[in-house]
Amino acid sequence: MPLVTSTEMFKKAYNGGYAIGAFNVNNMEIVQAITEACKEEHAPVILQVSKGARAYANHTYLVKLVEAAVIECPEIPIVLHLDHGPDFETCKACIDGGFTSVMIDASSKPFAENIEITKKVVEYAHAHGVVVEAELGTLAGIEDEVKVEHGAESYTHPEEVEEFVSRTGCDSLAIAIGTSHGAYKFTAAQCTRNEEGILVPPPLRFDVLKEVEKRLPGFPIVLHGSSSVPQEYVKMINENGGAMPDAVGIPESQLREAARSSVCKINIDSDLRLAMTGSIRKFFAEHPDKFDPREYLKPARANIKELVRHKLVDVLGCSGKA
Ligand code: G3H
Ligand code: 13P
Ligand code: ZN
């Protein structure tokens, strides 16, 4: 089937108590790993492209890679989504350039300005059959050039969501309930430590999510910054020349709980990066004489695929839903 929007996917996910995985793509190996796992698990999927990805790989290459995945995986629905669209022009370029979904992220702007920018994107997108994700509240961490320091993030105010959604006409809403971008989601001061010395982050604010849900019944909610930062890969990186002390993510049990609620889309990027980097570092440590990119990208791609499969089955609950 051709690329789809997320409308039907979200309806089914909301009613079925699961979430769709939204994975960031930057190159061929990542596209292949994600879509092969989804094909084998019969799972719908959102492939998302950030401003940084477009700058790195070029819009056309990314669209064509995703189109290749559509040809290779005709049995699963695939959405091509712009992640953290910074302005109207970028959203327009993606709407005109083959994307079926865009995010306009004006969450760092004042409420009225966020509404104004989002509304403008929604009008253009809807006129072209494209759906729009917007955001209220700010997450800690780094996304493209925007860095929000720990402590400067702000949870979504539930009392703002109805006005925001009705005035903008957006199709889904990303909210801030304590997730965070990147591999260092929390400072040591924000966490406790378990008996193995691993940081345990503060729990997600399910109370905020419940309040949002009450005000927007049936409306798809999105969680960004939802990597779990698998300690297996942090260890692999650290044992093979890396230095990522105190990298910590969102516990998968909490994401599973979120996926059962109104959360219909869960964004995962850093976990795939950790799997790729850990695999490549290990390969080079074990084979210092090798230099063929196909040899070191192969295990990296295989490990990303298995990680995505695990997310589909054990975290998102979307295996078998295509
Ligand atoms: O939230 C941002 C995503 O992880 C994409 O990251 O801007 O480095 O491509 P990027
Ligand atoms: P992570 O950094 O937790 O993978 O979040 C990715 C994300 O939110 C992309 O928009
Ligand atoms: Zn994000």
Short mmCIF file of C-alpha atoms and ligand atoms in Angstrom, two decimals:
data_model
loop_
_atom_site.label_atom_id
_atom_site.label_comp_id
_atom_site.label_asym_id
_atom_site.label_seq_id
_atom_site.Cartn_x
_atom_site.Cartn_y
_atom_site.Cartn_z
CA MET A 1 0.00 0.00 0.00
CA PRO A 2 1.16 3.61 -0.54
CA LEU A 3 2.27 5.85 2.34
CA VAL A 4 -0.65 6.59 4.67
CA THR A 5 -1.52 9.28 7.21
CA SER A 6 -1.74 8.34 10.89
CA THR A 7 -5.51 8.95 11.16
CA GLU A 8 -6.67 5.32 10.96
CA MET A 9 -3.62 4.05 12.85
CA PHE A 10 -4.34 6.34 15.79
CA LYS A 11 -8.06 5.45 15.88
CA LYS A 12 -7.22 1.75 16.10
CA ALA A 13 -4.40 2.33 18.60
CA TYR A 14 -6.61 4.46 20.87
CA ASN A 15 -9.39 1.88 20.87
CA GLY A 16 -7.02 -1.08 21.06
CA GLY A 17 -4.90 0.16 23.97
CA TYR A 18 -1.57 0.20 22.16
CA ALA A 19 0.75 2.79 20.59
CA ILE A 20 2.47 3.16 17.24
CA GLY A 21 6.26 3.38 17.27
CA ALA A 22 7.71 6.52 15.71
CA PHE A 23 11.35 5.90 14.87
CA ASN A 24 13.78 8.49 13.48
CA VAL A 25 15.54 7.63 10.25
CA ASN A 26 18.79 9.05 8.91
CA ASN A 27 20.20 6.40 6.59
CA MET A 28 19.44 3.21 4.70
CA GLU A 29 20.45 0.77 7.42
CA ILE A 30 18.12 2.37 9.98
CA VAL A 31 15.19 2.41 7.53
CA GLN A 32 15.81 -1.26 6.70
CA ALA A 33 16.18 -2.36 10.33
CA ILE A 34 12.95 -0.68 11.44
CA THR A 35 10.79 -1.71 8.52
CA GLU A 36 12.05 -5.33 8.43
CA ALA A 37 11.15 -5.70 12.12
CA CYS A 38 7.71 -4.13 11.50
CA LYS A 39 7.10 -6.32 8.46
CA GLU A 40 7.95 -9.49 10.39
CA GLU A 41 5.83 -8.38 13.36
CA HIS A 42 2.94 -7.15 11.17
CA ALA A 43 3.13 -3.76 12.89
CA PRO A 44 2.14 -0.34 11.52
CA VAL A 45 4.94 2.22 11.78
CA ILE A 46 5.79 5.92 11.62
CA LEU A 47 9.16 6.74 10.07
CA GLN A 48 10.14 10.24 11.08
CA VAL A 49 12.68 12.67 9.75
CA SER A 50 14.02 15.62 11.74
CA LYS A 51 15.38 18.92 10.45
CA GLY A 52 18.83 17.52 11.29
CA ALA A 53 18.16 14.37 9.28
CA ARG A 54 17.12 16.44 6.25
CA ALA A 55 20.31 18.48 6.59
CA TYR A 56 22.43 15.32 6.94
CA ALA A 57 20.95 12.98 4.35
CA ASN A 58 18.98 15.34 2.07
CA HIS A 59 15.18 15.40 1.74
CA THR A 60 15.08 13.46 -1.53
CA TYR A 61 17.34 10.63 -0.36
CA LEU A 62 15.23 10.14 2.77
CA VAL A 63 11.92 10.19 0.88
CA LYS A 64 13.27 7.71 -1.66
CA LEU A 65 14.59 5.40 1.09
CA VAL A 66 11.17 5.41 2.71
CA GLU A 67 9.51 4.81 -0.67
CA ALA A 68 11.82 1.80 -1.11
CA ALA A 69 10.61 0.49 2.26
CA VAL A 70 7.01 0.92 1.10
CA ILE A 71 7.78 -1.23 -1.94
CA GLU A 72 9.60 -3.86 0.14
CA CYS A 73 6.90 -3.95 2.85
CA PRO A 74 3.60 -3.59 0.95
CA GLU A 75 1.60 -5.30 3.69
CA ILE A 76 2.23 -2.78 6.49
CA PRO A 77 0.98 0.82 6.76
CA ILE A 78 3.86 3.32 6.85
CA VAL A 79 3.62 7.05 7.68
CA LEU A 80 6.35 9.50 6.65
CA HIS A 81 6.43 12.20 9.32
CA LEU A 82 8.40 15.41 9.89
CA ASP A 83 9.72 15.39 13.47
CA HIS A 84 9.97 18.75 15.30
CA GLY A 85 9.21 20.95 12.30
CA PRO A 86 10.66 24.30 13.41
CA ASP A 87 8.60 26.63 11.19
CA PHE A 88 5.89 26.88 8.50
CA GLU A 89 8.42 26.80 5.64
CA THR A 90 9.94 23.47 6.71
CA CYS A 91 6.49 21.96 7.20
CA LYS A 92 5.42 23.23 3.77
CA ALA A 93 8.53 21.76 2.11
CA CYS A 94 7.71 18.36 3.61
CA ILE A 95 3.99 18.57 2.78
CA ASP A 96 4.86 19.51 -0.82
CA GLY A 97 7.65 16.92 -0.85
CA GLY A 98 5.79 13.67 -0.15
CA PHE A 99 5.35 13.50 3.65
CA THR A 100 1.97 12.33 4.96
CA SER A 101 2.33 13.86 8.43
CA VAL A 102 4.19 16.83 9.92
CA MET A 103 4.90 18.09 13.39
CA ILE A 104 5.01 21.81 13.98
CA ASP A 105 6.90 22.36 17.20
CA ALA A 106 6.21 25.87 18.42
CA SER A 107 6.17 24.67 22.04
CA SER A 108 8.93 27.07 23.06
CA LYS A 109 6.78 30.03 21.93
CA PRO A 110 4.11 31.75 24.04
CA PHE A 111 0.68 30.01 23.98
CA ALA A 112 -0.97 32.48 21.56
CA GLU A 113 1.96 32.34 19.14
CA ASN A 114 2.05 28.53 19.29
CA ILE A 115 -1.66 28.53 18.33
CA GLU A 116 -1.12 30.97 15.48
CA ILE A 117 1.81 29.07 13.90
CA THR A 118 0.18 25.66 14.40
CA LYS A 119 -3.11 26.85 12.86
CA LYS A 120 -1.30 28.12 9.77
CA VAL A 121 0.44 24.74 9.30
CA VAL A 122 -2.83 22.84 9.89
CA GLU A 123 -4.66 24.87 7.23
CA TYR A 124 -1.98 24.19 4.63
CA ALA A 125 -1.50 20.54 5.61
CA HIS A 126 -5.21 19.66 5.65
CA ALA A 127 -5.69 21.28 2.26
CA HIS A 128 -3.08 18.81 1.00
CA GLY A 129 -4.33 15.68 2.80
CA VAL A 130 -1.56 15.76 5.42
CA VAL A 131 -2.06 15.48 9.20
CA VAL A 132 -0.41 17.63 11.89
CA GLU A 133 1.08 16.93 15.30
CA ALA A 134 1.55 19.93 17.62
CA GLU A 135 3.13 20.30 21.05
CA LEU A 136 2.23 21.92 24.37
CA GLY A 137 4.78 21.93 27.18
CA THR A 138 8.56 21.54 26.86
CA LEU A 139 10.79 18.52 27.36
CA ALA A 140 14.32 18.64 28.72
CA GLY A 141 17.17 17.61 26.43
CA ILE A 142 18.43 18.46 22.96
CA GLU A 143 16.46 18.43 19.73
CA ASP A 144 18.28 19.89 16.78
CA GLU A 145 19.59 23.30 17.88
CA VAL A 146 17.19 23.68 20.81
CA LYS A 147 18.66 22.65 24.17
CA VAL A 148 16.39 22.78 27.20
CA GLU A 149 18.39 22.49 30.45
CA HIS A 150 17.23 20.09 33.14
CA GLY A 151 15.03 22.14 35.43
CA ALA A 152 13.89 24.48 32.62
CA GLU A 153 11.43 21.96 31.16
CA SER A 154 7.72 22.48 31.87
CA TYR A 155 4.89 19.98 32.12
CA THR A 156 1.86 20.51 29.88
CA HIS A 157 -0.91 22.50 31.59
CA PRO A 158 -4.03 20.33 31.13
CA GLU A 159 -6.30 23.38 31.37
CA GLU A 160 -4.82 24.66 28.07
CA VAL A 161 -5.31 21.59 25.88
CA GLU A 162 -8.96 21.95 24.81
CA GLU A 163 -8.54 25.54 23.68
CA PHE A 164 -5.29 24.66 21.90
CA VAL A 165 -6.75 21.71 19.99
CA SER A 166 -10.02 23.40 19.07
CA ARG A 167 -8.36 26.63 17.92
CA THR A 168 -5.57 24.98 15.92
CA GLY A 169 -7.40 21.95 14.49
CA CYS A 170 -4.29 19.79 15.04
CA ASP A 171 -4.70 16.02 14.65
CA SER A 172 -2.54 14.87 17.58
CA LEU A 173 -0.86 16.53 20.53
CA ALA A 174 2.57 15.94 22.06
CA ILE A 175 2.57 16.61 25.77
CA ALA A 176 5.26 16.90 28.44
CA ILE A 177 4.79 14.51 31.37
CA GLY A 178 8.42 13.99 32.35
CA THR A 179 10.01 12.33 29.32
CA SER A 180 13.13 13.95 27.94
CA HIS A 181 15.20 13.89 24.75
CA GLY A 182 18.56 12.15 24.35
CA ALA A 183 20.52 9.54 26.32
CA TYR A 184 21.02 11.65 29.46
CA LYS A 185 17.40 12.24 30.37
CA PHE A 186 17.89 13.07 34.01
CA THR A 187 20.68 14.43 36.17
CA ALA A 188 21.94 12.26 39.02
CA ALA A 189 20.33 14.78 41.39
CA GLN A 190 16.89 14.08 39.89
CA CYS A 191 17.27 10.30 40.38
CA THR A 192 17.82 7.71 43.06
CA ARG A 193 20.25 4.78 42.58
CA ASN A 194 19.36 1.09 42.70
CA GLU A 195 21.54 -1.56 44.38
CA GLU A 196 23.69 -1.91 41.20
CA GLY A 197 24.35 1.82 41.23
CA ILE A 198 22.16 2.46 38.15
CA LEU A 199 20.18 5.70 38.19
CA VAL A 200 16.42 5.32 38.71
CA PRO A 201 14.55 8.30 37.20
CA PRO A 202 11.53 10.06 38.69
CA PRO A 203 8.23 8.49 37.52
CA LEU A 204 6.26 9.96 34.63
CA ARG A 205 3.39 12.30 35.59
CA PHE A 206 0.47 10.01 34.79
CA ASP A 207 -1.74 12.42 36.74
CA VAL A 208 -1.10 15.09 34.06
CA LEU A 209 -1.83 12.55 31.30
CA LYS A 210 -5.12 11.56 32.97
CA GLU A 211 -6.18 15.22 33.22
CA VAL A 212 -5.40 15.74 29.52
CA GLU A 213 -7.32 12.58 28.63
CA LYS A 214 -10.41 13.73 30.52
CA ARG A 215 -10.40 17.01 28.61
CA LEU A 216 -9.72 15.45 25.18
CA PRO A 217 -11.60 12.14 25.07
CA GLY A 218 -10.70 10.06 22.01
CA PHE A 219 -7.89 12.41 20.98
CA PRO A 220 -4.45 10.92 20.15
CA ILE A 221 -1.64 11.95 22.49
CA VAL A 222 2.06 11.72 21.59
CA LEU A 223 5.07 11.12 23.83
CA HIS A 224 8.47 12.38 22.72
CA GLY A 225 11.75 11.55 24.44
CA SER A 226 10.70 7.97 25.13
CA SER A 227 13.90 6.02 24.73
CA SER A 228 14.68 3.65 27.57
CA VAL A 229 18.46 3.89 27.12
CA PRO A 230 19.10 0.11 27.35
CA GLN A 231 21.91 -0.43 29.82
CA GLU A 232 23.08 -3.39 27.72
CA TYR A 233 24.09 -0.94 24.96
CA VAL A 234 25.45 1.71 27.32
CA LYS A 235 27.69 -1.05 28.75
CA MET A 236 28.69 -2.20 25.24
CA ILE A 237 29.70 1.39 24.39
CA ASN A 238 31.57 1.91 27.66
CA GLU A 239 33.41 -1.43 27.41
CA ASN A 240 34.58 -0.66 23.90
CA GLY A 241 36.14 2.76 24.20
CA GLY A 242 33.09 4.94 24.85
CA ALA A 243 32.35 7.08 27.86
CA MET A 244 28.66 7.53 28.63
CA PRO A 245 28.43 7.66 32.41
CA ASP A 246 24.96 7.92 33.93
CA ALA A 247 23.08 7.63 30.64
CA VAL A 248 19.51 6.88 31.72
CA GLY A 249 16.10 6.59 30.06
CA ILE A 250 12.40 6.03 30.69
CA PRO A 251 11.57 2.62 32.20
CA GLU A 252 9.80 0.46 29.64
CA SER A 253 7.10 -0.56 32.13
CA GLN A 254 5.97 3.09 32.29
CA LEU A 255 5.92 3.38 28.51
CA ARG A 256 3.85 0.19 28.32
CA GLU A 257 1.39 1.77 30.72
CA ALA A 258 1.29 4.95 28.61
CA ALA A 259 0.71 2.90 25.44
CA ARG A 260 -2.44 1.40 27.00
CA SER A 261 -3.90 4.89 27.49
CA SER A 262 -4.62 7.76 25.07
CA VAL A 263 -0.96 7.79 24.02
CA CYS A 264 -1.06 6.61 20.40
CA LYS A 265 2.46 7.55 19.23
CA ILE A 266 5.72 7.00 21.11
CA ASN A 267 8.93 8.52 19.75
CA ILE A 268 12.10 6.45 20.01
CA ASP A 269 15.40 7.57 18.52
CA SER A 270 18.25 7.51 21.04
CA ASP A 271 17.85 3.77 21.73
CA LEU A 272 18.49 3.00 18.06
CA ARG A 273 21.53 5.27 18.06
CA LEU A 274 22.90 3.48 21.13
CA ALA A 275 22.37 0.07 19.50
CA MET A 276 24.14 1.23 16.35
CA THR A 277 27.07 2.88 18.15
CA GLY A 278 27.52 0.01 20.62
CA SER A 279 27.49 -2.57 17.83
CA ILE A 280 30.01 -0.67 15.72
CA ARG A 281 32.34 0.00 18.68
CA LYS A 282 32.25 -3.69 19.62
CA PHE A 283 32.92 -4.75 16.04
CA PHE A 284 36.00 -2.53 15.80
CA ALA A 285 37.30 -3.61 19.21
CA GLU A 286 37.04 -7.26 18.07
CA HIS A 287 38.24 -6.67 14.49
CA PRO A 288 40.76 -3.81 14.49
CA ASP A 289 41.96 -4.83 11.00
CA LYS A 290 38.55 -4.54 9.28
CA PHE A 291 37.56 -1.49 7.25
CA ASP A 292 34.62 -2.50 5.04
CA PRO A 293 31.53 -0.47 6.15
CA ARG A 294 29.27 -3.35 5.11
CA GLU A 295 30.95 -5.58 7.66
CA TYR A 296 30.44 -3.25 10.62
CA LEU A 297 27.04 -1.90 9.56
CA LYS A 298 25.61 -5.40 9.22
CA PRO A 299 25.66 -6.29 12.96
CA ALA A 300 24.54 -2.74 13.77
CA ARG A 301 21.52 -3.11 11.50
CA ALA A 302 20.71 -6.56 12.92
CA ASN A 303 20.83 -5.26 16.50
CA ILE A 304 18.60 -2.27 15.68
CA LYS A 305 16.11 -4.66 14.09
CA GLU A 306 15.97 -6.83 17.22
CA LEU A 307 15.64 -3.76 19.43
CA VAL A 308 12.73 -2.47 17.34
CA ARG A 309 11.09 -5.90 17.47
CA HIS A 310 11.34 -5.83 21.27
CA LYS A 311 9.75 -2.35 21.37
CA LEU A 312 6.87 -3.44 19.11
CA VAL A 313 6.13 -6.57 21.11
CA ASP A 314 6.93 -5.64 24.72
CA VAL A 315 6.56 -1.86 24.94
CA LEU A 316 4.20 -0.52 22.28
CA GLY A 317 1.93 -3.56 22.01
CA CYS A 318 1.47 -2.97 18.25
CA SER A 319 2.77 -6.31 16.98
CA GLY A 320 0.10 -7.98 14.81
CA LYS A 321 -1.91 -4.73 14.41
CA ALA A 322 -1.07 -4.02 10.74
O1 G3H B 1 13.97 14.74 19.11
C1 G3H B 1 14.80 14.69 18.25
C2 G3H B 1 15.18 13.43 17.57
O2 G3H B 1 15.85 12.55 18.43
C3 G3H B 1 15.95 13.73 16.33
O3 G3H B 1 17.23 14.11 16.66
O4 G3H B 1 17.57 16.38 15.69
O5 G3H B 1 19.51 14.87 16.19
O6 G3H B 1 17.98 14.36 14.29
P1 G3H B 1 18.13 15.01 15.62
P1 13P B 2 14.61 9.96 22.44
O1 13P B 2 15.78 10.88 22.47
O2 13P B 2 14.17 9.59 23.83
O3 13P B 2 14.82 8.77 21.60
O4 13P B 2 13.37 10.78 21.82
C1 13P B 2 13.21 10.88 20.43
C2 13P B 2 12.19 11.90 20.05
O5 13P B 2 11.40 12.38 20.82
C3 13P B 2 12.17 12.31 18.64
O6 13P B 2 11.29 13.35 18.41
ZN ZN B 3 11.04 14.68 20.08
#
